[in-house]
């Protein structure tokens, strides 16, 4: 009988998609549906938005601190996104995966590509699943980016152009989930995670 997840530990769920698609909101809902999931807390050099808290939404770091950590290899992946740096701290993810837990990380498409490369090169031994969240339409994405009022119009247009370019990579993912309604998108991801936990790995 094939052993489940032979030689691998845990499951890393990588959620990506264009900025403004509602990844954070969907992930928050997902954590209420599946409270056993472990959420990776990213580090960023972006200044906090109103209502964002250090160690709750992000580890808000200075650029110096961020690069100090990056140079020490403390991030699984890091990338520059819209003029700021973002990274996934390695220690938390590795520790939770070693306990055979399911860890969720929300990254941009560069971060997802870096993690995929680690899987292919054998640097990451855990099972992984790559999920791409898309907006129902570009108009709705534009509406959502403007509604959150955290970026000026120039930045909204910049993020929209980036989002349209980012949509081109979606076929590289294992699953595409349309974020039409937060609840149903989160339910779909919870179902994907439940199925992926049962996958048999033969290598
Ligand atoms: P925001 O500034 O809107 O919070 O995030 C901007 C983008 O950075 C989003 O696409 C978000 O998914 C991405 N992001 C957040 N954390 C990370 C991370 O740790 N690594 C990478 N590569 N991207 C991240």
mmCIF file of C-alpha atoms and ligand atoms in Angstrom:
data_model
loop_
_atom_site.group_PDB
_atom_site.id
_atom_site.type_symbol
_atom_site.label_atom_id
_atom_site.label_comp_id
_atom_site.label_asym_id
_atom_site.label_seq_id
_atom_site.Cartn_x
_atom_site.Cartn_y
_atom_site.Cartn_z
ATOM 1 C CA UNK A 1 0.000 0.000 0.000
ATOM 2 C CA UNK A 2 1.457 3.423 -0.885
ATOM 3 C CA UNK A 3 2.356 5.422 2.164
ATOM 4 C CA UNK A 4 0.600 8.721 2.504
ATOM 5 C CA UNK A 5 2.936 11.680 2.017
ATOM 6 C CA UNK A 6 5.971 9.402 2.164
ATOM 7 C CA UNK A 7 9.105 11.384 2.985
ATOM 8 C CA UNK A 8 7.083 14.599 3.135
ATOM 9 C CA UNK A 9 5.614 16.487 5.981
ATOM 10 C CA UNK A 10 2.670 18.811 6.283
ATOM 11 C CA UNK A 11 0.914 20.681 3.517
ATOM 12 C CA UNK A 12 1.810 24.169 2.365
ATOM 13 C CA UNK A 13 -1.133 25.992 0.804
ATOM 14 C CA UNK A 14 0.068 28.850 -1.373
ATOM 15 C CA UNK A 15 -2.640 31.400 -2.144
ATOM 16 C CA UNK A 16 -1.869 33.988 -4.765
ATOM 17 C CA UNK A 17 -3.641 36.312 -7.142
ATOM 18 C CA UNK A 18 -3.728 39.947 -8.176
ATOM 19 C CA UNK A 19 -3.572 42.720 -5.627
ATOM 20 C CA UNK A 20 -7.083 43.792 -4.649
ATOM 21 C CA UNK A 21 -8.668 40.439 -5.476
ATOM 22 C CA UNK A 22 -9.510 40.034 -1.784
ATOM 23 C CA UNK A 23 -6.951 37.412 -0.778
ATOM 24 C CA UNK A 24 -6.660 38.614 2.828
ATOM 25 C CA UNK A 25 -10.436 38.719 3.321
ATOM 26 C CA UNK A 26 -10.900 35.256 1.837
ATOM 27 C CA UNK A 27 -8.018 33.872 3.921
ATOM 28 C CA UNK A 28 -9.519 35.380 7.097
ATOM 29 C CA UNK A 29 -12.812 33.644 6.311
ATOM 30 C CA UNK A 30 -10.966 30.415 5.489
ATOM 31 C CA UNK A 31 -9.356 30.452 8.943
ATOM 32 C CA UNK A 32 -12.772 30.677 10.582
ATOM 33 C CA UNK A 33 -14.003 27.719 8.505
ATOM 34 C CA UNK A 34 -10.855 25.671 9.182
ATOM 35 C CA UNK A 35 -9.439 26.911 12.494
ATOM 36 C CA UNK A 36 -6.690 24.270 12.549
ATOM 37 C CA UNK A 37 -4.945 25.886 9.582
ATOM 38 C CA UNK A 38 -1.760 27.781 10.455
ATOM 39 C CA UNK A 39 -1.368 31.168 8.806
ATOM 40 C CA UNK A 40 2.079 32.389 7.915
ATOM 41 C CA UNK A 41 2.624 36.043 8.888
ATOM 42 C CA UNK A 42 4.567 37.886 6.181
ATOM 43 C CA UNK A 43 7.140 40.580 6.715
ATOM 44 C CA UNK A 44 6.963 43.801 4.717
ATOM 45 C CA UNK A 45 8.666 47.149 4.319
ATOM 46 C CA UNK A 46 5.325 48.729 3.317
ATOM 47 C CA UNK A 47 4.094 51.208 5.916
ATOM 48 C CA UNK A 48 1.013 49.989 7.807
ATOM 49 C CA UNK A 49 -2.367 51.119 6.512
ATOM 50 C CA UNK A 50 -4.818 52.582 9.018
ATOM 51 C CA UNK A 51 -6.153 49.681 11.148
ATOM 52 C CA UNK A 52 -3.208 47.421 10.325
ATOM 53 C CA UNK A 53 -1.215 46.194 13.302
ATOM 54 C CA UNK A 54 2.346 44.979 13.670
ATOM 55 C CA UNK A 55 2.510 41.189 14.197
ATOM 56 C CA UNK A 56 -1.167 40.877 13.362
ATOM 57 C CA UNK A 57 -1.418 41.880 9.702
ATOM 58 C CA UNK A 58 2.305 41.873 8.880
ATOM 59 C CA UNK A 59 5.671 42.134 10.533
ATOM 60 C CA UNK A 60 6.298 45.747 9.552
ATOM 61 C CA UNK A 61 10.050 46.071 9.150
ATOM 62 C CA UNK A 62 12.474 48.774 8.105
ATOM 63 C CA UNK A 63 14.233 48.107 4.831
ATOM 64 C CA UNK A 64 17.478 47.570 6.763
ATOM 65 C CA UNK A 65 15.928 44.968 9.046
ATOM 66 C CA UNK A 66 14.210 43.273 6.102
ATOM 67 C CA UNK A 67 17.448 42.905 4.135
ATOM 68 C CA UNK A 68 19.356 41.838 7.197
ATOM 69 C CA UNK A 69 16.881 38.960 7.591
ATOM 70 C CA UNK A 70 16.834 38.222 3.855
ATOM 71 C CA UNK A 71 20.641 38.021 3.776
ATOM 72 C CA UNK A 72 20.587 35.619 6.708
ATOM 73 C CA UNK A 73 18.251 33.383 4.697
ATOM 74 C CA UNK A 74 15.366 33.877 7.097
ATOM 75 C CA UNK A 75 12.729 34.024 4.333
ATOM 76 C CA UNK A 76 11.440 31.084 2.307
ATOM 77 C CA UNK A 77 10.851 33.582 -0.458
ATOM 78 C CA UNK A 78 10.805 37.325 -0.765
ATOM 79 C CA UNK A 79 9.925 39.720 -3.548
ATOM 80 C CA UNK A 80 9.490 43.347 -4.393
ATOM 81 C CA UNK A 81 5.809 44.072 -4.960
ATOM 82 C CA UNK A 82 4.523 47.492 -5.977
ATOM 83 C CA UNK A 83 7.661 49.214 -4.687
ATOM 84 C CA UNK A 84 7.836 47.480 -1.302
ATOM 85 C CA UNK A 85 9.435 44.256 -0.120
ATOM 86 C CA UNK A 86 7.495 41.282 1.193
ATOM 87 C CA UNK A 87 8.796 37.981 2.547
ATOM 88 C CA UNK A 88 7.592 34.749 4.125
ATOM 89 C CA UNK A 89 9.527 33.948 7.313
ATOM 90 C CA UNK A 90 11.051 30.480 7.118
ATOM 91 C CA UNK A 91 11.156 29.395 10.758
ATOM 92 C CA UNK A 92 7.400 29.444 11.406
ATOM 93 C CA UNK A 93 6.522 27.658 8.162
ATOM 94 C CA UNK A 94 9.170 24.978 8.647
ATOM 95 C CA UNK A 95 8.245 24.390 12.252
ATOM 96 C CA UNK A 96 4.534 23.993 11.522
ATOM 97 C CA UNK A 97 5.148 21.772 8.497
ATOM 98 C CA UNK A 98 7.439 19.562 10.581
ATOM 99 C CA UNK A 99 4.504 19.061 12.956
ATOM 100 C CA UNK A 100 2.526 17.851 9.942
ATOM 101 C CA UNK A 101 0.249 20.892 10.055
ATOM 102 C CA UNK A 102 -1.366 22.677 7.133
ATOM 103 C CA UNK A 103 0.218 26.095 6.646
ATOM 104 C CA UNK A 104 -1.340 28.805 4.497
ATOM 105 C CA UNK A 105 0.732 31.561 2.964
ATOM 106 C CA UNK A 106 -0.524 34.453 0.905
ATOM 107 C CA UNK A 107 2.044 35.663 -1.601
ATOM 108 C CA UNK A 108 2.235 37.509 -4.897
ATOM 109 C CA UNK A 109 2.894 35.574 -8.110
ATOM 110 C CA UNK A 110 6.694 35.950 -7.774
ATOM 111 C CA UNK A 111 6.544 34.412 -4.304
ATOM 112 C CA UNK A 112 4.430 31.524 -5.614
ATOM 113 C CA UNK A 113 6.919 30.972 -8.467
ATOM 114 C CA UNK A 114 9.836 30.902 -5.976
ATOM 115 C CA UNK A 115 8.065 28.332 -3.801
ATOM 116 C CA UNK A 116 7.269 26.222 -6.859
ATOM 117 C CA UNK A 117 10.943 26.303 -7.817
ATOM 118 C CA UNK A 118 11.871 25.105 -4.311
ATOM 119 C CA UNK A 119 9.490 22.175 -4.717
ATOM 120 C CA UNK A 120 10.979 21.252 -8.106
ATOM 121 C CA UNK A 121 14.543 21.486 -6.858
ATOM 122 C CA UNK A 122 13.711 19.366 -3.813
ATOM 123 C CA UNK A 123 14.534 22.160 -1.330
ATOM 124 C CA UNK A 124 10.984 22.004 -0.028
ATOM 125 C CA UNK A 125 9.916 18.502 0.898
ATOM 126 C CA UNK A 126 6.406 19.138 2.131
ATOM 127 C CA UNK A 127 3.336 18.675 -0.021
ATOM 128 C CA UNK A 128 2.190 21.919 -1.633
ATOM 129 C CA UNK A 129 -0.886 23.183 -3.380
ATOM 130 C CA UNK A 130 -0.999 26.378 -5.420
ATOM 131 C CA UNK A 131 -4.279 28.266 -5.533
ATOM 132 C CA UNK A 132 -4.899 31.322 -7.690
ATOM 133 C CA UNK A 133 -7.696 33.636 -6.666
ATOM 134 C CA UNK A 134 -9.206 35.689 -9.493
ATOM 135 C CA UNK A 135 -11.782 38.489 -9.488
ATOM 136 C CA UNK A 136 -15.065 37.820 -11.335
ATOM 137 C CA UNK A 137 -14.035 40.622 -13.735
ATOM 138 C CA UNK A 138 -11.461 43.375 -14.141
ATOM 139 C CA UNK A 139 -14.218 45.970 -13.566
ATOM 140 C CA UNK A 140 -15.004 44.430 -10.207
ATOM 141 C CA UNK A 141 -11.308 44.396 -9.319
ATOM 142 C CA UNK A 142 -11.096 48.124 -10.192
ATOM 143 C CA UNK A 143 -14.166 48.794 -8.069
ATOM 144 C CA UNK A 144 -12.691 46.893 -5.094
ATOM 145 C CA UNK A 145 -9.310 48.611 -5.348
ATOM 146 C CA UNK A 146 -10.992 52.035 -5.371
ATOM 147 C CA UNK A 147 -13.460 51.139 -2.630
ATOM 148 C CA UNK A 148 -10.775 50.294 -0.095
ATOM 149 C CA UNK A 149 -9.414 53.846 -0.479
ATOM 150 C CA UNK A 150 -5.926 52.859 0.643
ATOM 151 C CA UNK A 151 -4.225 53.858 -2.604
ATOM 152 C CA UNK A 152 -4.446 57.017 -4.679
ATOM 153 C CA UNK A 153 -5.812 56.863 -8.237
ATOM 154 C CA UNK A 154 -2.348 56.569 -9.786
ATOM 155 C CA UNK A 155 -1.550 53.587 -7.563
ATOM 156 C CA UNK A 156 -4.961 52.015 -8.280
ATOM 157 C CA UNK A 157 -4.287 52.227 -12.022
ATOM 158 C CA UNK A 158 -0.787 50.859 -11.544
ATOM 159 C CA UNK A 159 -2.103 47.918 -9.491
ATOM 160 C CA UNK A 160 -4.825 47.281 -12.088
ATOM 161 C CA UNK A 161 -2.312 47.093 -14.927
ATOM 162 C CA UNK A 162 -0.190 44.752 -12.812
ATOM 163 C CA UNK A 163 -3.250 42.610 -12.043
ATOM 164 C CA UNK A 164 -4.105 42.191 -15.731
ATOM 165 C CA UNK A 165 -0.516 41.078 -16.399
ATOM 166 C CA UNK A 166 -0.628 38.731 -13.376
ATOM 167 C CA UNK A 167 -3.756 36.993 -14.662
ATOM 168 C CA UNK A 168 -1.637 35.582 -17.520
ATOM 169 C CA UNK A 169 0.142 33.157 -15.182
ATOM 170 C CA UNK A 170 -2.904 31.505 -13.688
ATOM 171 C CA UNK A 171 -2.638 28.263 -15.635
ATOM 172 C CA UNK A 172 0.565 27.484 -13.713
ATOM 173 C CA UNK A 173 -1.488 26.948 -10.556
ATOM 174 C CA UNK A 174 -3.209 23.784 -9.373
ATOM 175 C CA UNK A 175 -6.554 25.485 -8.764
ATOM 176 C CA UNK A 176 -8.242 28.706 -9.868
ATOM 177 C CA UNK A 177 -10.896 30.030 -7.514
ATOM 178 C CA UNK A 178 -13.143 32.921 -8.540
ATOM 179 C CA UNK A 179 -13.707 35.345 -5.683
ATOM 180 C CA UNK A 180 -17.295 36.240 -6.532
ATOM 181 C CA UNK A 181 -18.439 35.986 -2.927
ATOM 182 C CA UNK A 182 -16.017 35.783 0.010
ATOM 183 C CA UNK A 183 -17.882 32.942 1.727
ATOM 184 C CA UNK A 184 -18.078 30.715 -1.318
ATOM 185 C CA UNK A 185 -14.437 31.380 -2.317
ATOM 186 C CA UNK A 186 -13.314 30.476 1.223
ATOM 187 C CA UNK A 187 -15.512 27.349 1.206
ATOM 188 C CA UNK A 188 -13.999 26.238 -2.096
ATOM 189 C CA UNK A 189 -10.479 26.676 -0.730
ATOM 190 C CA UNK A 190 -11.396 24.779 2.456
ATOM 191 C CA UNK A 191 -12.670 21.918 0.274
ATOM 192 C CA UNK A 192 -9.468 21.945 -1.820
ATOM 193 C CA UNK A 193 -7.352 21.794 1.362
ATOM 194 C CA UNK A 194 -9.381 18.889 2.724
ATOM 195 C CA UNK A 195 -8.917 16.913 -0.468
ATOM 196 C CA UNK A 196 -5.211 17.756 -0.797
ATOM 197 C CA UNK A 197 -4.583 16.525 2.755
ATOM 198 C CA UNK A 198 -5.609 13.061 1.560
ATOM 199 C CA UNK A 199 -3.420 13.007 -1.541
ATOM 200 C CA UNK A 200 -1.007 10.105 -1.860
ATOM 201 C CA UNK A 201 2.587 10.890 -2.791
ATOM 202 C CA UNK A 202 4.626 8.110 -4.304
ATOM 203 C CA UNK A 203 8.011 9.805 -4.505
HETATM 204 P P1 LIG B 1 -0.609 44.507 0.218
HETATM 205 O O1 LIG B 1 0.378 45.644 0.202
HETATM 206 O O2 LIG B 1 -1.856 44.852 -0.554
HETATM 207 O O3 LIG B 1 -0.876 43.987 1.605
HETATM 208 O O4 LIG B 1 0.067 43.288 -0.562
HETATM 209 C C1 LIG B 1 0.606 43.495 -1.840
HETATM 210 C C2 LIG B 1 0.929 42.158 -2.447
HETATM 211 O O5 LIG B 1 1.981 41.506 -1.721
HETATM 212 C C3 LIG B 1 -0.244 41.168 -2.436
HETATM 213 O O6 LIG B 1 -0.320 40.577 -3.734
HETATM 214 C C4 LIG B 1 0.155 40.147 -1.394
HETATM 215 O O7 LIG B 1 -0.378 38.866 -1.677
HETATM 216 C C5 LIG B 1 1.652 40.145 -1.551
HETATM 217 N N1 LIG B 1 2.337 39.560 -0.388
HETATM 218 C C6 LIG B 1 1.963 39.599 0.909
HETATM 219 N N2 LIG B 1 2.828 38.924 1.675
HETATM 220 C C7 LIG B 1 3.774 38.429 0.840
HETATM 221 C C8 LIG B 1 4.947 37.624 1.035
HETATM 222 O O8 LIG B 1 5.309 37.208 2.130
HETATM 223 N N3 LIG B 1 5.671 37.338 -0.076
HETATM 224 C C9 LIG B 1 5.326 37.762 -1.323
HETATM 225 N N4 LIG B 1 6.106 37.399 -2.344
HETATM 226 N N5 LIG B 1 4.226 38.523 -1.542
HETATM 227 C C10 LIG B 1 3.464 38.846 -0.478
#
